[in-house]
Amino acid sequence: MIELDRVGKRYPASQGGEGHDALKSVTLSIDSGEFAVITGHSGAGKSTLLKLIAGIELPTSGTVRVNDQDLAGSRRALPFIRRRIGLIFQDHKLLYDRTVFDNVQLPLDITGFPPREAARRVRAALDKVGLLSRERERPVTLSGGEQQRLCIARAIVHRPSLLLADEPTANLDMEYAQDIVEILRSFHQVGVTVVVSTHDLVSLRAAHPRVIALSHGMLARENAP
Amino acid sequence: MKAWFNQHRRALAVTAGRAARAPFAHLFQVLVIGVAILLPLLLHLAVQNLQRLGGTAQADARIALYLAPEATGKDADGIAARLKAHAQVAGYRFVSREEAIKDLRRIHDIADLVDALPKNPLPDAFIVRARSTDPGEIDALRREAAQWPKVALVQLDSTWAARLDAGLRLARALAAGLAALLAVALLAIAFNTIGLQVANRREEIEVCRLIGATHGFIRRPFLYAGTLQGAAGGLIACALAALCVIWVNRQLPGLAALYGTELVVQPMPLQDVLAVTGFAALLGWLGAWLAVSRHLWRDGPG
């Protein structure tokens, strides 16, 4: 499902200087249906790796293939590749001038879903994350944990085969973090590939994930589930 | 196809929602566009009406043949026969001196003055309608008729029509130039207003891109906004121009009466209203397309 072949990512220096290698020759593959956790210290390259898999960033060297498609060679196809991916962001990236319902409906609007079927799917996704009763509210009225669950609802409403979550439990207390992990685990159990970048391995231990550890932009170790 | 229709329906709903959330801002934007279009539109209307007036004057170009005071009925018949046989004459009418003085009394309301004259000073005359509207051919006819026996004077005032024609050509060129300049201004207005909307929705655009929106999906609500703003601006300009025509037509009778004529400014025909609205909508669309594309190109294809 996901194949990285000697992937490097170098960010240019903002003012002169040498620039910075976020990833150095990383090679790994994640199979369909896996629950993988990318972990490591701050600046290890976790978020960069996730962005490369989502096609938000393109590698400086090497190739990233998702569902057998080379992302760097399919820039025009990127929107359509992303439609098969569910993205969960650390900062949620919600639209605060729209309701909870409208936020979740957005991916279905993008694919031109019929309104009635879209409404049914939105309510099912909100029900799954326990926010159905809040559908008419604005995201600003939700707590941090609820906003993260809203972000998950938006990521799953179009039934993607791959879920990418960047630090989904960051800034959440233990109880909320467990909720999020349980939701991710439930998707994994129905066959969705889940890739999470985090430094909070404790919360995710219950999901028995495959752990991919990065250090200074390189693959440090891998633990099978 | 159904998905495409749903996306357009959604884009229209988004556009309407944004306009409803800031009605005054949108109204003033439309007003600015409308007033920008109004200026060349009024000039175009003025040119069209003057052209119509000039066209009528030229189409009605008439030559007056005044007979000598001593001309008899037989002389008049001879001239009538020449006119009837002449290839350049479309028609003619004999105006006797009695008829002429009656007209003078009626038209100019100077009956007292006319009555005070010891005898009728007016000659018999022929009013000739030329077949051609070409000033050169009309003038040739005038010169020929002046040579005929018992013709004392031939009058043709086509100079003013020639001057009007030259003036109209200049006004048309000015209107075209002004319209081109204001088309650029309209494009800039649409580019700026939609550019501001794009800047205000930067985060929304980013989120949409991250979850799989194509450039077409992102552009669509802005294109609808630009097109609708342009069309509404065009319609407002036409409505304002119609109000101007009504106002001018209310003022004209007094002026027209002084010249013993009837002047009415014709409003814009429906096809012109549609053309102006369509053109403004097209410019709005183009301005919006440029504004959104600039943002999308800057952020790259992904």
Short mmCIF file of C-alpha atoms in Angstrom, two decimals:
data_model
loop_
_atom_site.label_atom_id
_atom_site.label_comp_id
_atom_site.label_asym_id
_atom_site.label_seq_id
_atom_site.Cartn_x
_atom_site.Cartn_y
_atom_site.Cartn_z
CA MET A 1 0.00 0.00 0.00
CA ILE A 2 2.75 2.47 1.00
CA GLU A 3 6.31 2.14 -0.28
CA LEU A 4 9.16 4.52 0.43
CA ASP A 5 12.37 3.90 -1.48
CA ARG A 6 15.46 5.80 -0.27
CA VAL A 7 13.38 8.86 0.45
CA GLY A 8 15.13 12.07 1.43
CA LYS A 9 13.66 15.45 2.22
CA ARG A 10 15.74 18.55 2.48
CA TYR A 11 14.30 21.91 3.46
CA PRO A 12 16.19 24.90 2.12
CA ALA A 13 17.56 27.38 4.63
CA SER A 14 15.27 30.35 5.06
CA GLN A 15 18.15 32.89 5.05
CA GLY A 16 21.40 31.65 3.56
CA GLY A 17 22.98 28.71 5.45
CA GLU A 18 23.05 25.06 4.50
CA GLY A 19 19.46 23.93 4.76
CA HIS A 20 18.20 21.02 6.80
CA ASP A 21 17.70 17.31 6.04
CA ALA A 22 14.42 16.23 7.64
CA LEU A 23 14.68 12.70 6.20
CA LYS A 24 17.70 10.81 4.92
CA SER A 25 17.34 7.78 2.65
CA VAL A 26 14.37 6.17 4.39
CA THR A 27 13.18 2.90 2.91
CA LEU A 28 10.13 1.16 4.30
CA SER A 29 6.81 -0.30 3.28
CA ILE A 30 3.48 -0.47 5.04
CA ASP A 31 1.04 -3.13 3.91
CA SER A 32 -2.67 -2.79 3.46
CA GLY A 33 -4.57 -3.30 6.75
CA GLU A 34 -1.59 -2.50 8.99
CA PHE A 35 -1.67 -0.27 12.08
CA ALA A 36 1.68 1.51 12.03
CA VAL A 37 3.01 4.09 14.45
CA ILE A 38 5.87 6.39 13.44
CA THR A 39 7.62 7.59 16.53
CA GLY A 40 10.76 9.46 17.51
CA HIS A 41 11.98 12.58 19.25
CA SER A 42 10.98 16.10 18.19
CA GLY A 43 12.54 16.86 14.81
CA ALA A 44 13.11 13.17 14.03
CA GLY A 45 11.09 13.52 10.81
CA LYS A 46 7.75 11.94 11.84
CA SER A 47 5.49 14.67 10.52
CA THR A 48 7.59 15.07 7.37
CA LEU A 49 7.22 11.35 6.66
CA LEU A 50 3.46 11.58 7.08
CA LYS A 51 3.30 14.65 4.81
CA LEU A 52 5.25 12.78 2.14
CA ILE A 53 2.83 9.83 2.31
CA ALA A 54 -0.12 12.26 2.02
CA GLY A 55 1.52 14.08 -0.90
CA ILE A 56 1.48 17.36 1.02
CA GLU A 57 5.24 17.51 0.55
CA LEU A 58 7.28 15.95 -2.24
CA PRO A 59 10.58 14.15 -1.59
CA THR A 60 13.88 15.73 -2.57
CA SER A 61 15.20 12.27 -3.45
CA GLY A 62 13.79 8.75 -3.71
CA THR A 63 10.19 7.77 -4.44
CA VAL A 64 6.99 7.56 -2.42
CA ARG A 65 4.34 5.23 -3.80
CA VAL A 66 0.81 5.00 -2.42
CA ASN A 67 -1.50 2.40 -3.95
CA ASP A 68 1.14 1.83 -6.64
CA GLN A 69 1.17 5.50 -7.66
CA ASP A 70 4.34 7.57 -7.53
CA LEU A 71 3.19 10.79 -5.87
CA ALA A 72 5.94 12.98 -7.39
CA GLY A 73 4.98 11.78 -10.88
CA SER A 74 1.24 12.24 -10.38
CA ARG A 75 0.92 15.82 -9.22
CA ARG A 76 -2.22 16.40 -11.27
CA ALA A 77 -3.70 13.22 -9.81
CA LEU A 78 -2.84 14.24 -6.23
CA PRO A 79 -6.35 15.54 -5.37
CA PHE A 80 -7.81 12.20 -6.47
CA ILE A 81 -5.18 10.22 -4.51
CA ARG A 82 -5.97 12.31 -1.42
CA ARG A 83 -9.65 11.47 -1.75
CA ARG A 84 -8.76 7.89 -0.87
CA ILE A 85 -6.85 9.03 2.22
CA GLY A 86 -8.29 10.27 5.52
CA LEU A 87 -6.11 12.95 7.10
CA ILE A 88 -6.18 13.75 10.81
CA PHE A 89 -4.20 16.85 11.74
CA GLN A 90 -2.64 17.79 15.03
CA ASP A 91 -4.10 21.31 14.68
CA HIS A 92 -7.42 19.87 13.42
CA LYS A 93 -7.66 22.28 10.44
CA LEU A 94 -11.37 22.80 10.94
CA LEU A 95 -13.44 25.55 9.33
CA TYR A 96 -14.62 27.60 12.28
CA ASP A 97 -17.24 29.58 10.35
CA ARG A 98 -19.09 26.39 9.46
CA THR A 99 -21.10 23.98 11.59
CA VAL A 100 -19.86 20.60 12.79
CA PHE A 101 -22.10 19.00 10.15
CA ASP A 102 -20.73 21.18 7.32
CA ASN A 103 -17.13 20.45 8.32
CA VAL A 104 -17.71 16.72 8.05
CA GLN A 105 -19.63 17.12 4.78
CA LEU A 106 -16.74 18.91 3.05
CA PRO A 107 -14.96 15.81 1.62
CA LEU A 108 -18.30 14.61 0.21
CA ASP A 109 -18.95 18.03 -1.35
CA ILE A 110 -15.57 17.79 -3.03
CA THR A 111 -16.46 14.47 -4.63
CA GLY A 112 -19.91 15.74 -5.65
CA PHE A 113 -21.91 13.37 -3.46
CA PRO A 114 -25.73 13.61 -3.72
CA PRO A 115 -26.92 15.76 -0.78
CA ARG A 116 -29.28 13.19 0.76
CA GLU A 117 -26.71 10.36 0.74
CA ALA A 118 -24.06 12.82 1.99
CA ALA A 119 -26.24 13.83 4.95
CA ARG A 120 -26.74 10.15 5.84
CA ARG A 121 -23.00 9.49 5.76
CA VAL A 122 -22.17 12.64 7.75
CA ARG A 123 -24.57 11.63 10.52
CA ALA A 124 -23.13 8.11 10.57
CA ALA A 125 -19.59 9.50 10.91
CA LEU A 126 -20.64 11.94 13.65
CA ASP A 127 -22.40 9.11 15.46
CA LYS A 128 -19.23 7.01 15.25
CA VAL A 129 -17.19 9.71 17.03
CA GLY A 130 -20.00 10.62 19.46
CA LEU A 131 -20.75 14.10 18.12
CA LEU A 132 -24.14 13.55 16.49
CA SER A 133 -25.93 15.69 19.08
CA ARG A 134 -23.57 18.61 18.33
CA GLU A 135 -24.05 18.69 14.53
CA ARG A 136 -25.55 22.21 14.43
CA GLU A 137 -22.85 23.76 16.64
CA ARG A 138 -19.72 25.56 15.53
CA PRO A 139 -16.37 23.82 16.22
CA VAL A 140 -15.33 26.66 18.53
CA THR A 141 -17.89 25.42 21.10
CA LEU A 142 -16.17 21.99 21.23
CA SER A 143 -13.35 20.96 23.58
CA GLY A 144 -9.90 19.99 22.24
CA GLY A 145 -10.76 16.28 22.35
CA GLU A 146 -14.09 16.86 20.64
CA GLN A 147 -12.42 18.91 17.92
CA GLN A 148 -10.01 16.03 17.35
CA ARG A 149 -12.96 13.63 17.10
CA LEU A 150 -14.60 16.03 14.63
CA CYS A 151 -11.39 15.96 12.59
CA ILE A 152 -11.57 12.13 12.63
CA ALA A 153 -15.21 12.21 11.50
CA ARG A 154 -14.21 14.39 8.55
CA ALA A 155 -11.32 12.02 7.76
CA ILE A 156 -13.52 8.89 7.68
CA VAL A 157 -16.77 10.20 6.17
CA HIS A 158 -15.72 9.29 2.62
CA ARG A 159 -14.62 5.81 3.79
CA PRO A 160 -10.92 6.01 2.91
CA SER A 161 -8.73 2.91 2.73
CA LEU A 162 -5.86 4.75 4.46
CA LEU A 163 -5.99 6.92 7.60
CA LEU A 164 -3.02 9.19 8.34
CA ALA A 165 -2.99 10.82 11.77
CA ASP A 166 -0.42 13.40 12.83
CA GLU A 167 -0.05 13.51 16.64
CA PRO A 168 -3.77 12.77 17.18
CA THR A 169 -3.42 12.52 20.94
CA ALA A 170 -1.17 15.55 21.46
CA ASN A 171 -2.46 18.08 24.00
CA LEU A 172 -5.21 15.69 25.15
CA ASP A 173 -5.54 14.25 28.61
CA MET A 174 -5.34 10.46 29.06
CA GLU A 175 -9.09 9.83 28.90
CA TYR A 176 -9.59 11.78 25.66
CA ALA A 177 -6.42 10.24 24.18
CA GLN A 178 -7.80 6.73 24.88
CA ASP A 179 -11.06 7.69 23.13
CA ILE A 180 -9.13 8.72 20.04
CA VAL A 181 -7.02 5.54 20.05
CA GLU A 182 -10.16 3.41 20.40
CA ILE A 183 -11.74 5.13 17.41
CA LEU A 184 -8.58 4.59 15.30
CA ARG A 185 -8.44 0.96 16.44
CA SER A 186 -12.05 0.38 15.42
CA PHE A 187 -11.23 1.51 11.88
CA HIS A 188 -8.18 -0.71 11.78
CA GLN A 189 -10.36 -3.65 12.83
CA VAL A 190 -12.58 -3.18 9.75
CA GLY A 191 -9.55 -3.26 7.42
CA VAL A 192 -8.51 0.37 7.16
CA THR A 193 -4.74 0.96 7.06
CA VAL A 194 -3.85 3.34 9.88
CA VAL A 195 -0.57 5.26 10.10
CA VAL A 196 -0.06 7.45 13.14
CA SER A 197 2.82 9.76 13.88
CA THR A 198 3.25 10.31 17.61
CA HIS A 199 5.69 10.44 20.50
CA ASP A 200 2.96 9.22 22.85
CA LEU A 201 3.44 5.46 22.48
CA VAL A 202 1.79 4.74 25.84
CA SER A 203 -1.69 5.72 24.64
CA LEU A 204 -1.30 3.62 21.49
CA ARG A 205 0.11 0.47 23.10
CA ALA A 206 -3.37 -1.05 23.44
CA ALA A 207 -3.71 -1.05 19.63
CA HIS A 208 -0.63 -3.35 19.32
CA PRO A 209 0.78 -1.38 16.43
CA ARG A 210 3.87 -1.90 14.34
CA VAL A 211 6.32 0.71 15.62
CA ILE A 212 8.63 2.55 13.21
CA ALA A 213 11.14 4.67 15.10
CA LEU A 214 12.94 7.57 13.44
CA SER A 215 16.00 9.34 14.72
CA HIS A 216 17.56 12.39 13.07
CA GLY A 217 15.67 11.69 9.85
CA MET A 218 16.73 8.04 9.60
CA LEU A 219 15.05 4.75 10.33
CA ALA A 220 16.30 3.78 13.82
CA ARG A 221 14.42 0.55 14.48
CA GLU A 222 11.22 -1.33 13.66
CA ASN A 223 9.12 -3.46 16.00
CA ALA A 224 6.53 -5.80 14.63
CA PRO A 225 3.14 -5.68 16.41
CA MET B 1 -22.47 14.08 -14.61
CA LYS B 2 -24.59 14.01 -11.47
CA ALA B 3 -21.50 14.66 -9.33
CA TRP B 4 -20.60 17.61 -11.59
CA PHE B 5 -24.13 19.00 -11.21
CA ASN B 6 -23.97 18.55 -7.42
CA GLN B 7 -20.63 20.38 -7.28
CA HIS B 8 -22.05 23.33 -9.26
CA ARG B 9 -25.16 23.41 -7.09
CA ARG B 10 -22.94 23.45 -4.01
CA ALA B 11 -20.72 26.21 -5.48
CA LEU B 12 -23.79 28.36 -6.17
CA ALA B 13 -25.08 27.75 -2.63
CA VAL B 14 -21.66 28.69 -1.20
CA THR B 15 -21.60 31.88 -3.32
CA ALA B 16 -25.13 32.83 -2.24
CA GLY B 17 -24.26 32.10 1.39
CA ARG B 18 -21.18 34.33 1.28
CA ALA B 19 -23.20 37.17 -0.31
CA ALA B 20 -25.96 36.76 2.29
CA ARG B 21 -23.42 36.98 5.12
CA ALA B 22 -22.09 40.34 3.86
CA PRO B 23 -24.95 41.88 1.83
CA PHE B 24 -23.84 45.52 2.04
CA ALA B 25 -20.25 44.82 1.03
CA HIS B 26 -21.50 42.89 -2.01
CA LEU B 27 -24.09 45.55 -2.85
CA PHE B 28 -21.48 48.30 -2.86
CA GLN B 29 -19.10 46.19 -4.96
CA VAL B 30 -21.89 45.72 -7.50
CA LEU B 31 -22.69 49.46 -7.39
CA VAL B 32 -19.05 50.34 -8.09
CA ILE B 33 -19.08 48.02 -11.11
CA GLY B 34 -22.43 49.46 -12.25
CA VAL B 35 -21.25 53.07 -12.08
CA ALA B 36 -18.01 52.15 -13.86
CA ILE B 37 -20.02 50.71 -16.75
CA LEU B 38 -22.54 53.57 -16.77
CA LEU B 39 -20.19 56.22 -18.14
CA PRO B 40 -19.31 54.56 -21.48
CA LEU B 41 -22.87 53.26 -21.67
CA LEU B 42 -24.30 56.80 -21.55
CA LEU B 43 -21.83 57.94 -24.17
CA HIS B 44 -22.85 54.98 -26.35
CA LEU B 45 -26.54 55.89 -25.87
CA ALA B 46 -25.89 59.53 -26.77
CA VAL B 47 -24.00 58.51 -29.90
CA GLN B 48 -26.76 56.10 -30.92
CA ASN B 49 -29.45 58.75 -30.51
CA LEU B 50 -27.47 61.43 -32.32
CA GLN B 51 -26.73 58.93 -35.07
CA ARG B 52 -30.44 58.20 -35.36
CA LEU B 53 -31.14 61.92 -35.51
CA GLY B 54 -28.44 62.45 -38.13
CA GLY B 55 -29.60 59.43 -40.09
CA THR B 56 -33.16 60.75 -40.16
CA ALA B 57 -31.95 64.17 -41.21
CA GLN B 58 -29.91 62.69 -44.03
CA ALA B 59 -32.66 60.31 -45.09
CA ASP B 60 -35.03 63.26 -45.18
CA ALA B 61 -32.61 65.48 -47.06
CA ARG B 62 -34.77 67.93 -48.89
CA ILE B 63 -34.04 70.59 -51.45
CA ALA B 64 -36.26 73.66 -51.60
CA LEU B 65 -36.70 75.19 -55.09
CA TYR B 66 -38.05 78.73 -54.80
CA LEU B 67 -39.54 80.08 -58.05
CA ALA B 68 -39.07 83.58 -59.28
CA PRO B 69 -41.91 85.96 -58.36
CA GLU B 70 -42.90 86.31 -61.99
CA ALA B 71 -43.14 82.51 -62.57
CA THR B 72 -46.51 81.44 -63.91
CA GLY B 73 -48.44 78.22 -63.47
CA LYS B 74 -47.07 77.02 -66.80
CA ASP B 75 -43.51 77.56 -65.58
CA ALA B 76 -44.32 75.59 -62.44
CA ASP B 77 -45.73 72.75 -64.58
CA GLY B 78 -42.51 72.73 -66.61
CA ILE B 79 -40.40 72.38 -63.50
CA ALA B 80 -42.72 69.66 -62.16
CA ALA B 81 -42.22 67.74 -65.41
CA ARG B 82 -38.42 68.03 -65.07
CA LEU B 83 -38.57 66.82 -61.49
CA LYS B 84 -40.81 63.90 -62.40
CA ALA B 85 -38.41 62.77 -65.11
CA HIS B 86 -35.22 63.25 -63.05
CA ALA B 87 -33.49 60.03 -61.92
CA GLN B 88 -32.18 61.59 -58.70
CA VAL B 89 -35.60 62.79 -57.52
CA ALA B 90 -37.52 60.42 -55.29
CA GLY B 91 -40.51 62.73 -54.91
CA TYR B 92 -41.59 66.32 -54.80
CA ARG B 93 -44.38 68.50 -53.52
CA PHE B 94 -45.56 71.85 -54.86
CA VAL B 95 -46.11 74.46 -52.15
CA SER B 96 -48.03 77.45 -53.44
CA ARG B 97 -47.31 80.88 -52.02
CA GLU B 98 -50.80 80.85 -50.37
CA GLU B 99 -50.10 77.53 -48.69
CA ALA B 100 -46.67 78.74 -47.56
CA ILE B 101 -48.03 81.80 -45.82
CA LYS B 102 -50.71 79.71 -44.14
CA ASP B 103 -47.98 77.40 -42.78
CA LEU B 104 -45.99 80.37 -41.61
CA ARG B 105 -48.94 81.73 -39.68
CA ARG B 106 -49.71 78.36 -38.12
CA ILE B 107 -46.26 77.14 -37.26
CA HIS B 108 -44.61 80.20 -35.91
CA ASP B 109 -47.58 81.78 -34.27
CA ILE B 110 -46.87 85.10 -35.88
CA ALA B 111 -50.27 85.57 -37.44
CA ASP B 112 -50.46 89.22 -36.39
CA LEU B 113 -47.19 90.06 -38.07
CA VAL B 114 -48.12 88.16 -41.25
CA ASP B 115 -51.52 89.87 -41.37
CA ALA B 116 -49.78 93.22 -41.17
CA LEU B 117 -47.87 92.59 -44.42
CA PRO B 118 -49.22 94.54 -47.41
CA LYS B 119 -48.93 91.48 -49.70
CA ASN B 120 -47.72 87.85 -49.59
CA PRO B 121 -43.92 88.03 -49.95
CA LEU B 122 -43.43 84.27 -50.29
CA PRO B 123 -42.76 82.60 -53.65
CA ASP B 124 -44.19 79.36 -55.03
CA ALA B 125 -41.85 76.51 -54.22
CA PHE B 126 -41.13 72.83 -54.78
CA ILE B 127 -39.94 70.67 -51.89
CA VAL B 128 -37.86 67.94 -53.51
CA ARG B 129 -36.88 64.69 -51.84
CA ALA B 130 -33.61 63.35 -53.26
CA ARG B 131 -33.27 59.67 -54.04
CA SER B 132 -29.69 59.51 -52.75
CA THR B 133 -28.53 60.36 -49.23
CA ASP B 134 -24.99 61.00 -50.45
CA PRO B 135 -24.14 64.68 -49.78
CA GLY B 136 -22.21 64.95 -53.11
CA GLU B 137 -25.10 63.69 -55.24
CA ILE B 138 -27.59 65.87 -53.40
CA ASP B 139 -25.39 68.89 -53.99
CA ALA B 140 -25.12 68.02 -57.72
CA LEU B 141 -28.92 67.96 -57.94
CA ARG B 142 -29.05 71.31 -56.17
CA ARG B 143 -26.62 72.86 -58.64
CA GLU B 144 -28.49 71.44 -61.64
CA ALA B 145 -31.88 72.68 -60.41
CA ALA B 146 -30.45 76.15 -59.84
CA GLN B 147 -29.90 76.38 -63.63
CA TRP B 148 -33.51 75.67 -64.53
CA PRO B 149 -35.58 78.60 -65.86
CA LYS B 150 -37.70 80.57 -63.37
CA VAL B 151 -35.91 78.99 -60.43
CA ALA B 152 -34.77 81.87 -58.24
CA LEU B 153 -33.15 80.03 -55.38
CA VAL B 154 -32.29 76.45 -54.42
CA GLN B 155 -31.62 75.77 -50.76
CA LEU B 156 -30.00 72.73 -49.24
CA ASP B 157 -28.49 72.74 -45.81
CA SER B 158 -26.46 69.57 -45.62
CA THR B 159 -23.42 71.10 -43.95
CA TRP B 160 -24.77 70.52 -40.47
CA ALA B 161 -25.43 66.84 -41.30
CA ALA B 162 -21.83 66.45 -42.47
CA ARG B 163 -20.57 68.13 -39.29
CA LEU B 164 -22.82 65.95 -37.16
CA ASP B 165 -21.52 62.87 -38.95
CA ALA B 166 -17.90 63.88 -38.28
CA GLY B 167 -18.74 64.63 -34.65
CA LEU B 168 -20.46 61.28 -34.29
CA ARG B 169 -17.44 59.47 -35.68
CA LEU B 170 -15.28 61.15 -33.06
CA ALA B 171 -17.80 60.37 -30.29
CA ARG B 172 -17.97 56.73 -31.39
CA ALA B 173 -14.18 56.48 -31.25
CA LEU B 174 -14.22 58.12 -27.80
CA ALA B 175 -16.93 55.73 -26.59
CA ALA B 176 -14.96 52.72 -27.86
CA GLY B 177 -11.78 53.98 -26.19
CA LEU B 178 -13.59 54.71 -22.94
CA ALA B 179 -15.30 51.31 -23.03
CA ALA B 180 -11.92 49.59 -23.51
CA LEU B 181 -10.41 51.55 -20.60
CA LEU B 182 -13.36 50.77 -18.36
CA ALA B 183 -13.26 47.10 -19.37
CA VAL B 184 -9.72 47.05 -17.97
CA ALA B 185 -10.97 48.91 -14.87
CA LEU B 186 -13.81 46.41 -14.46
CA LEU B 187 -11.35 43.55 -14.77
CA ALA B 188 -9.19 45.17 -12.08
CA ILE B 189 -12.22 45.69 -9.80
CA ALA B 190 -13.25 42.02 -10.15
CA PHE B 191 -9.64 40.90 -9.67
CA ASN B 192 -9.33 42.95 -6.48
CA THR B 193 -12.68 42.10 -4.90
CA ILE B 194 -12.35 38.39 -5.62
CA GLY B 195 -8.66 38.54 -4.64
CA LEU B 196 -9.73 39.86 -1.23
CA GLN B 197 -12.27 37.07 -0.89
CA VAL B 198 -9.57 34.52 -1.77
CA ALA B 199 -7.23 36.04 0.84
CA ASN B 200 -10.00 35.87 3.47
CA ARG B 201 -10.59 32.21 2.64
CA ARG B 202 -6.96 31.14 2.51
CA GLU B 203 -7.38 28.61 5.35
CA GLU B 204 -10.51 27.12 3.84
CA ILE B 205 -8.73 26.75 0.49
CA GLU B 206 -5.80 25.03 2.21
CA VAL B 207 -8.11 22.58 4.01
CA CYS B 208 -9.99 21.84 0.79
CA ARG B 209 -6.74 21.12 -1.05
CA LEU B 210 -5.54 18.83 1.73
CA ILE B 211 -8.67 16.71 1.55
CA GLY B 212 -8.67 16.31 -2.22
CA ALA B 213 -10.21 19.41 -3.80
CA THR B 214 -9.18 20.09 -7.38
CA HIS B 215 -8.37 23.58 -8.60
CA GLY B 216 -11.72 23.57 -10.38
CA PHE B 217 -13.58 22.90 -7.13
CA ILE B 218 -11.72 25.72 -5.35
CA ARG B 219 -12.21 28.16 -8.23
CA ARG B 220 -15.89 27.51 -8.82
CA PRO B 221 -17.54 29.60 -6.02
CA PHE B 222 -15.22 32.53 -6.80
CA LEU B 223 -15.99 32.29 -10.52
CA TYR B 224 -19.71 32.31 -9.75
CA ALA B 225 -19.18 35.32 -7.46
CA GLY B 226 -17.22 37.23 -10.14
CA THR B 227 -19.71 36.37 -12.89
CA LEU B 228 -22.77 37.26 -10.81
CA GLN B 229 -21.18 40.49 -9.57
CA GLY B 230 -20.30 41.49 -13.14
CA ALA B 231 -23.80 40.63 -14.43
CA ALA B 232 -25.47 42.48 -11.55
CA GLY B 233 -23.18 45.48 -12.17
CA GLY B 234 -24.15 45.42 -15.87
CA LEU B 235 -27.86 45.28 -15.02
CA ILE B 236 -27.47 48.15 -12.54
CA ALA B 237 -25.68 50.21 -15.21
CA CYS B 238 -28.53 49.53 -17.67
CA ALA B 239 -31.13 50.45 -15.03
CA LEU B 240 -29.28 53.69 -14.23
CA ALA B 241 -29.00 54.47 -17.96
CA ALA B 242 -32.77 53.88 -18.33
CA LEU B 243 -33.40 56.31 -15.44
CA CYS B 244 -31.17 58.87 -17.16
CA VAL B 245 -33.15 58.45 -20.40
CA ILE B 246 -36.44 58.96 -18.54
CA TRP B 247 -35.05 62.06 -16.85
CA VAL B 248 -33.70 63.52 -20.11
CA ASN B 249 -36.97 62.82 -21.92
CA ARG B 250 -38.79 64.78 -19.23
CA GLN B 251 -36.50 67.76 -19.81
CA LEU B 252 -36.50 67.59 -23.63
CA PRO B 253 -40.03 68.76 -24.59
CA GLY B 254 -39.31 72.32 -23.46
CA LEU B 255 -36.15 72.48 -25.56
CA ALA B 256 -37.73 70.70 -28.52
CA ALA B 257 -40.70 73.12 -28.52
CA LEU B 258 -38.29 76.04 -29.01
CA TYR B 259 -37.15 74.38 -32.25
CA GLY B 260 -40.66 73.42 -33.28
CA THR B 261 -39.84 69.74 -33.29
CA GLU B 262 -40.22 66.60 -31.22
CA LEU B 263 -37.13 65.05 -29.64
CA VAL B 264 -37.23 61.76 -27.77
CA VAL B 265 -34.13 59.91 -26.54
CA GLN B 266 -34.58 56.23 -27.30
CA PRO B 267 -33.78 53.81 -24.44
CA MET B 268 -31.40 50.88 -24.90
CA PRO B 269 -32.90 48.00 -26.84
CA LEU B 270 -33.16 44.65 -25.05
CA GLN B 271 -30.34 43.09 -27.08
CA ASP B 272 -28.01 45.89 -25.94
CA VAL B 273 -29.01 45.31 -22.29
CA LEU B 274 -28.25 41.61 -22.72
CA ALA B 275 -24.94 42.37 -24.46
CA VAL B 276 -23.82 44.79 -21.70
CA THR B 277 -24.85 42.34 -18.95
CA GLY B 278 -23.15 39.44 -20.71
CA PHE B 279 -19.96 41.40 -21.33
CA ALA B 280 -19.81 42.59 -17.70
CA ALA B 281 -20.41 39.00 -16.52
CA LEU B 282 -17.60 37.79 -18.78
CA LEU B 283 -15.19 40.40 -17.40
CA GLY B 284 -16.24 39.49 -13.83
CA TRP B 285 -15.56 35.83 -14.58
CA LEU B 286 -12.17 36.64 -16.11
CA GLY B 287 -11.15 38.88 -13.16
CA ALA B 288 -12.17 36.15 -10.70
CA TRP B 289 -10.35 33.46 -12.68
CA LEU B 290 -7.14 35.51 -12.68
CA ALA B 291 -7.44 36.26 -8.94
CA VAL B 292 -7.95 32.61 -7.89
CA SER B 293 -5.43 31.26 -10.37
CA ARG B 294 -2.78 33.65 -9.08
CA HIS B 295 -3.32 32.21 -5.59
CA LEU B 296 -3.34 28.60 -6.80
CA TRP B 297 -0.24 28.99 -9.00
CA ARG B 298 1.63 30.63 -6.15
CA ASP B 299 0.88 27.67 -3.88
CA GLY B 300 1.79 25.07 -6.51
CA PRO B 301 -0.25 22.31 -8.12
CA GLY B 302 -0.45 20.05 -5.09
#
